[in-house]
Amino acid sequence: MTRAALVFHERDHALGVRNVGSIGPALRTSGFETTTFSFEGDSRDADRPAASSFDLIVLMGSPDAAYDDALPWLAEEIAWLGDAVAQRVPVLGVCFGGQLLARVLGGTVTRAAESEHGFVTVRTECDELIPQGPWMQFHDDTFTLPPGAEPLATTAAALQAFVSGPHIGLQFHPEITVDVFESWIEGWDARGVRAEVESSVDVPAIRAEVARREQTSIEACSRLIDAVLARAGVSR
């Protein structure tokens, strides 16, 4: 059985599993056995397999910053991800996951000059791999292109995707569904930051748009996962 690790970044395990969204079903439809875990919160002490035991690793988003070395779990995850890269296990990084992948590959992660929230059409250099979208955005940070990597997509605000060998980093959220967005809101409530988020983001408008676009988003995610697997050469 082909195995995929789905690494979420959420203190509450149940919320973290929901964060995976449509990526999990897309991989299972493609014949993958998925293992979902985190390096923080309820999952911190879980028995995590070595990165090399997987055929694919997917790193999900996070409310935290990929440059915040004060996070008590970040160094462990960076080391685990570094081992995956050294073993050439294909990695798909999503938002925070894409930023962390960029960092491990030698790029940098910083606060963005311009945040992006909601659905945004990207400019793609490779429509077969990253279609124009629109894709769901929800980020205040950004990454630079790692040495030797190729840019795949951009917006006026940020680099949106890159490829480096078998690895692909994304700034946007292909996994978005109604339940994913609701799990984010519940996570903001748990962390006591919902009011802060809603002070600068029109959450009701985005929530409504997520609902309108849900089926289209699920189908786009499935196509993207198929393209990622083909690009990485992962056999199914």
mmCIF file of C-alpha atoms in Angstrom:
data_model
loop_
_atom_site.group_PDB
_atom_site.id
_atom_site.type_symbol
_atom_site.label_atom_id
_atom_site.label_comp_id
_atom_site.label_asym_id
_atom_site.label_seq_id
_atom_site.Cartn_x
_atom_site.Cartn_y
_atom_site.Cartn_z
ATOM 1 C CA MET A 1 0.000 0.000 0.000
ATOM 2 C CA THR A 2 1.306 3.461 -0.917
ATOM 3 C CA ARG A 3 1.503 5.608 2.235
ATOM 4 C CA ALA A 4 1.001 9.336 2.741
ATOM 5 C CA ALA A 5 1.633 11.360 5.906
ATOM 6 C CA LEU A 6 -0.786 14.252 6.464
ATOM 7 C CA VAL A 7 0.823 16.592 9.005
ATOM 8 C CA PHE A 8 -1.509 19.200 10.500
ATOM 9 C CA HIS A 9 -0.698 22.117 12.804
ATOM 10 C CA GLU A 10 -3.384 22.415 15.419
ATOM 11 C CA ARG A 11 -3.372 21.804 19.173
ATOM 12 C CA ASP A 12 -6.670 19.920 19.051
ATOM 13 C CA HIS A 13 -6.345 16.625 17.173
ATOM 14 C CA ALA A 14 -9.954 16.524 15.975
ATOM 15 C CA LEU A 15 -9.723 20.032 14.547
ATOM 16 C CA GLY A 16 -6.410 19.192 12.916
ATOM 17 C CA VAL A 17 -7.837 16.157 11.150
ATOM 18 C CA ARG A 18 -10.619 18.366 9.764
ATOM 19 C CA ASN A 19 -8.005 20.873 8.534
ATOM 20 C CA VAL A 20 -6.804 18.285 5.981
ATOM 21 C CA GLY A 21 -10.030 18.830 4.043
ATOM 22 C CA SER A 22 -10.339 17.470 0.523
ATOM 23 C CA ILE A 23 -6.676 16.447 0.256
ATOM 24 C CA GLY A 24 -7.257 13.332 2.365
ATOM 25 C CA PRO A 25 -10.130 11.942 0.242
ATOM 26 C CA ALA A 26 -8.264 12.806 -2.971
ATOM 27 C CA LEU A 27 -5.256 10.783 -1.837
ATOM 28 C CA ARG A 28 -7.346 7.847 -0.642
ATOM 29 C CA THR A 29 -9.214 7.812 -3.951
ATOM 30 C CA SER A 30 -5.796 7.547 -5.586
ATOM 31 C CA GLY A 31 -5.008 4.436 -3.528
ATOM 32 C CA PHE A 32 -3.043 5.935 -0.633
ATOM 33 C CA GLU A 33 -3.208 4.833 2.967
ATOM 34 C CA THR A 34 -3.112 8.080 4.970
ATOM 35 C CA THR A 35 -1.667 8.684 8.430
ATOM 36 C CA THR A 36 -2.671 11.991 10.058
ATOM 37 C CA PHE A 37 -0.714 13.518 12.932
ATOM 38 C CA SER A 38 0.900 16.666 14.332
ATOM 39 C CA PHE A 39 4.015 17.721 16.210
ATOM 40 C CA GLU A 40 2.042 19.779 18.728
ATOM 41 C CA GLY A 41 -0.927 19.634 21.052
ATOM 42 C CA ASP A 42 -2.861 16.392 21.491
ATOM 43 C CA SER A 43 -0.718 14.597 18.905
ATOM 44 C CA ARG A 44 2.677 15.682 20.212
ATOM 45 C CA ASP A 45 3.433 12.404 21.974
ATOM 46 C CA ALA A 46 2.080 10.167 19.218
ATOM 47 C CA ASP A 47 4.285 7.421 17.810
ATOM 48 C CA ARG A 48 5.255 9.109 14.562
ATOM 49 C CA PRO A 49 6.851 6.947 11.879
ATOM 50 C CA ALA A 50 10.103 8.031 10.288
ATOM 51 C CA ALA A 51 9.683 10.331 7.314
ATOM 52 C CA SER A 52 11.363 7.736 5.114
ATOM 53 C CA SER A 53 8.540 5.257 5.792
ATOM 54 C CA PHE A 54 6.163 7.321 3.643
ATOM 55 C CA ASP A 55 5.824 7.651 -0.123
ATOM 56 C CA LEU A 56 4.440 11.191 0.162
ATOM 57 C CA ILE A 57 4.289 13.849 2.880
ATOM 58 C CA VAL A 58 1.701 16.638 2.958
ATOM 59 C CA LEU A 59 2.283 19.536 5.369
ATOM 60 C CA MET A 60 -0.850 21.545 6.113
ATOM 61 C CA GLY A 61 -1.415 25.146 7.192
ATOM 62 C CA SER A 62 -1.099 26.681 10.647
ATOM 63 C CA PRO A 63 -2.098 29.822 12.556
ATOM 64 C CA ASP A 64 1.552 30.045 13.647
ATOM 65 C CA ALA A 65 4.531 31.437 11.723
ATOM 66 C CA ALA A 66 7.078 29.154 10.061
ATOM 67 C CA TYR A 67 9.851 31.554 11.165
ATOM 68 C CA ASP A 68 8.846 31.527 14.844
ATOM 69 C CA ASP A 69 11.613 29.459 16.440
ATOM 70 C CA ALA A 70 10.059 30.031 19.866
ATOM 71 C CA LEU A 71 7.416 27.420 18.982
ATOM 72 C CA PRO A 72 8.389 24.423 21.142
ATOM 73 C CA TRP A 73 7.587 21.832 18.476
ATOM 74 C CA LEU A 74 8.999 23.552 15.386
ATOM 75 C CA ALA A 75 12.618 22.367 15.624
ATOM 76 C CA GLU A 76 11.473 18.740 15.811
ATOM 77 C CA GLU A 77 9.263 19.125 12.759
ATOM 78 C CA ILE A 78 12.023 20.892 10.811
ATOM 79 C CA ALA A 79 14.406 18.022 11.580
ATOM 80 C CA TRP A 80 11.788 15.457 10.499
ATOM 81 C CA LEU A 81 11.117 17.399 7.303
ATOM 82 C CA GLY A 82 14.836 17.730 6.662
ATOM 83 C CA ASP A 83 15.119 13.960 6.830
ATOM 84 C CA ALA A 84 12.271 13.628 4.311
ATOM 85 C CA VAL A 85 14.085 15.973 1.915
ATOM 86 C CA ALA A 86 17.382 14.129 2.406
ATOM 87 C CA GLN A 87 15.638 10.821 1.647
ATOM 88 C CA ARG A 88 13.905 12.396 -1.390
ATOM 89 C CA VAL A 89 10.446 11.614 -0.064
ATOM 90 C CA PRO A 90 8.143 13.911 -2.094
ATOM 91 C CA VAL A 91 6.680 16.726 0.006
ATOM 92 C CA LEU A 92 3.631 18.866 -0.743
ATOM 93 C CA GLY A 93 3.549 21.939 1.482
ATOM 94 C CA VAL A 94 0.315 23.929 1.906
ATOM 95 C CA CYS A 95 0.484 27.555 3.172
ATOM 96 C CA PHE A 96 2.483 27.197 6.437
ATOM 97 C CA GLY A 97 3.594 23.821 5.084
ATOM 98 C CA GLY A 98 4.815 25.451 1.881
ATOM 99 C CA GLN A 99 6.624 28.099 3.909
ATOM 100 C CA LEU A 100 8.287 25.475 6.101
ATOM 101 C CA LEU A 101 9.311 23.471 3.038
ATOM 102 C CA ALA A 102 10.813 26.619 1.499
ATOM 103 C CA ARG A 103 12.740 27.251 4.716
ATOM 104 C CA VAL A 104 14.148 23.726 4.871
ATOM 105 C CA LEU A 105 15.186 23.987 1.217
ATOM 106 C CA GLY A 106 17.129 27.207 1.891
ATOM 107 C CA GLY A 107 14.515 29.890 1.280
ATOM 108 C CA THR A 108 13.262 32.415 3.815
ATOM 109 C CA VAL A 109 9.886 33.081 5.421
ATOM 110 C CA THR A 110 8.860 36.572 6.525
ATOM 111 C CA ARG A 111 5.827 38.670 7.280
ATOM 112 C CA ALA A 112 4.189 39.581 3.978
ATOM 113 C CA ALA A 113 3.919 43.185 2.845
ATOM 114 C CA GLU A 114 0.341 42.388 1.867
ATOM 115 C CA SER A 115 -1.933 39.723 3.364
ATOM 116 C CA GLU A 116 -4.290 37.688 1.173
ATOM 117 C CA HIS A 117 -7.669 36.371 2.336
ATOM 118 C CA GLY A 118 -10.372 34.811 0.194
ATOM 119 C CA PHE A 119 -10.361 33.468 -3.352
ATOM 120 C CA VAL A 120 -7.675 34.927 -5.620
ATOM 121 C CA THR A 121 -6.744 34.059 -9.206
ATOM 122 C CA VAL A 122 -3.050 33.236 -9.519
ATOM 123 C CA ARG A 123 -0.728 33.774 -12.470
ATOM 124 C CA THR A 124 0.631 30.348 -13.316
ATOM 125 C CA GLU A 125 3.817 29.328 -15.102
ATOM 126 C CA CYS A 126 2.566 25.749 -15.446
ATOM 127 C CA ASP A 127 -1.167 25.439 -15.994
ATOM 128 C CA GLU A 128 -0.972 21.632 -16.075
ATOM 129 C CA LEU A 129 0.277 21.615 -12.484
ATOM 130 C CA ILE A 130 -1.157 24.827 -11.018
ATOM 131 C CA PRO A 131 -4.294 25.985 -12.869
ATOM 132 C CA GLN A 132 -5.226 29.664 -12.712
ATOM 133 C CA GLY A 133 -7.728 29.073 -9.962
ATOM 134 C CA PRO A 134 -9.130 31.028 -8.232
ATOM 135 C CA TRP A 135 -7.590 29.468 -5.139
ATOM 136 C CA MET A 136 -8.377 30.082 -1.489
ATOM 137 C CA GLN A 137 -5.871 32.325 0.310
ATOM 138 C CA PHE A 138 -5.500 32.924 4.025
ATOM 139 C CA HIS A 139 -2.020 34.110 4.924
ATOM 140 C CA ASP A 140 -0.102 37.001 6.455
ATOM 141 C CA ASP A 141 3.378 35.540 5.795
ATOM 142 C CA THR A 142 5.255 34.697 2.609
ATOM 143 C CA PHE A 143 8.233 32.639 1.412
ATOM 144 C CA THR A 144 11.050 33.275 -1.025
ATOM 145 C CA LEU A 145 12.032 30.907 -3.798
ATOM 146 C CA PRO A 146 14.521 28.332 -2.449
ATOM 147 C CA PRO A 147 17.865 28.023 -4.273
ATOM 148 C CA GLY A 148 17.510 25.886 -7.392
ATOM 149 C CA ALA A 149 13.694 25.820 -7.208
ATOM 150 C CA GLU A 150 11.420 26.916 -10.050
ATOM 151 C CA PRO A 151 8.482 29.303 -9.547
ATOM 152 C CA LEU A 152 5.127 27.869 -10.577
ATOM 153 C CA ALA A 153 2.622 30.594 -9.724
ATOM 154 C CA THR A 154 2.397 34.125 -8.324
ATOM 155 C CA THR A 155 -0.013 36.887 -7.416
ATOM 156 C CA ALA A 156 0.782 40.578 -7.090
ATOM 157 C CA ALA A 157 1.217 39.989 -3.361
ATOM 158 C CA ALA A 158 3.266 36.804 -3.151
ATOM 159 C CA LEU A 159 4.928 33.786 -4.698
ATOM 160 C CA GLN A 160 2.188 31.153 -4.738
ATOM 161 C CA ALA A 161 3.906 27.920 -5.724
ATOM 162 C CA PHE A 162 7.316 26.447 -6.483
ATOM 163 C CA VAL A 163 8.796 23.088 -7.437
ATOM 164 C CA SER A 164 12.137 21.735 -6.270
ATOM 165 C CA GLY A 165 12.912 18.201 -7.411
ATOM 166 C CA PRO A 166 10.024 16.035 -6.177
ATOM 167 C CA HIS A 167 8.792 18.730 -3.759
ATOM 168 C CA ILE A 168 6.072 21.329 -4.309
ATOM 169 C CA GLY A 169 5.286 24.279 -2.048
ATOM 170 C CA LEU A 170 1.974 26.148 -2.197
ATOM 171 C CA GLN A 171 0.915 29.397 -0.555
ATOM 172 C CA PHE A 172 -2.806 28.840 -1.182
ATOM 173 C CA HIS A 173 -5.256 26.309 0.288
ATOM 174 C CA PRO A 174 -6.466 23.718 -2.260
ATOM 175 C CA GLU A 175 -8.003 21.662 0.565
ATOM 176 C CA ILE A 176 -10.691 24.223 1.401
ATOM 177 C CA THR A 177 -14.225 23.024 2.135
ATOM 178 C CA VAL A 178 -17.027 24.393 4.288
ATOM 179 C CA ASP A 179 -15.916 22.135 7.146
ATOM 180 C CA VAL A 180 -12.264 23.193 6.814
ATOM 181 C CA PHE A 181 -13.231 26.850 7.150
ATOM 182 C CA GLU A 182 -15.482 26.078 10.114
ATOM 183 C CA SER A 183 -12.593 24.193 11.757
ATOM 184 C CA TRP A 184 -10.404 27.296 11.324
ATOM 185 C CA ILE A 185 -13.050 29.420 13.045
ATOM 186 C CA GLU A 186 -13.277 26.915 15.907
ATOM 187 C CA GLY A 187 -9.501 26.999 16.171
ATOM 188 C CA TRP A 188 -9.519 30.812 16.394
ATOM 189 C CA ASP A 189 -12.093 30.548 19.174
ATOM 190 C CA ALA A 190 -9.941 28.006 21.027
ATOM 191 C CA ARG A 191 -6.890 30.263 20.769
ATOM 192 C CA GLY A 192 -8.868 33.376 21.694
ATOM 193 C CA VAL A 193 -7.971 35.193 18.450
ATOM 194 C CA ARG A 194 -11.268 35.212 16.570
ATOM 195 C CA ALA A 195 -12.003 38.871 17.324
ATOM 196 C CA GLU A 196 -8.514 39.817 16.143
ATOM 197 C CA VAL A 197 -8.976 37.888 12.876
ATOM 198 C CA GLU A 198 -12.416 39.366 12.250
ATOM 199 C CA SER A 199 -11.118 42.894 12.846
ATOM 200 C CA SER A 200 -9.183 42.728 9.569
ATOM 201 C CA VAL A 201 -10.894 39.946 7.586
ATOM 202 C CA ASP A 202 -14.491 39.786 6.341
ATOM 203 C CA VAL A 203 -15.069 36.285 7.690
ATOM 204 C CA PRO A 204 -18.839 36.101 6.869
ATOM 205 C CA ALA A 205 -18.175 37.024 3.223
ATOM 206 C CA ILE A 206 -15.398 34.441 2.876
ATOM 207 C CA ARG A 207 -17.493 31.808 4.628
ATOM 208 C CA ALA A 208 -20.305 32.389 2.124
ATOM 209 C CA GLU A 209 -17.910 32.214 -0.823
ATOM 210 C CA VAL A 210 -16.376 28.993 0.469
ATOM 211 C CA ALA A 211 -19.862 27.496 0.545
ATOM 212 C CA ARG A 212 -20.666 28.696 -2.993
ATOM 213 C CA ARG A 213 -17.439 27.337 -4.395
ATOM 214 C CA GLU A 214 -17.194 24.139 -2.345
ATOM 215 C CA GLN A 215 -17.799 21.549 -5.078
ATOM 216 C CA THR A 216 -15.647 23.417 -7.577
ATOM 217 C CA SER A 217 -12.884 23.649 -4.962
ATOM 218 C CA ILE A 218 -13.053 19.917 -4.210
ATOM 219 C CA GLU A 219 -12.766 19.083 -7.907
ATOM 220 C CA ALA A 220 -9.849 21.512 -8.359
ATOM 221 C CA CYS A 221 -8.057 19.974 -5.383
ATOM 222 C CA SER A 222 -8.469 16.488 -6.834
ATOM 223 C CA ARG A 223 -6.963 17.597 -10.146
ATOM 224 C CA LEU A 224 -4.088 19.314 -8.383
ATOM 225 C CA ILE A 225 -3.311 16.214 -6.294
ATOM 226 C CA ASP A 226 -3.285 14.076 -9.450
ATOM 227 C CA ALA A 227 -0.839 16.537 -11.049
ATOM 228 C CA VAL A 228 1.359 16.648 -7.941
ATOM 229 C CA LEU A 229 1.561 12.850 -7.828
ATOM 230 C CA ALA A 230 2.434 12.674 -11.520
ATOM 231 C CA ARG A 231 5.105 15.385 -11.147
ATOM 232 C CA ALA A 232 6.631 13.678 -8.105
ATOM 233 C CA GLY A 233 6.603 10.280 -9.822
ATOM 234 C CA VAL A 234 4.734 8.643 -6.947
ATOM 235 C CA SER A 235 3.412 5.261 -8.021
ATOM 236 C CA ARG A 236 -0.110 4.351 -6.939
#
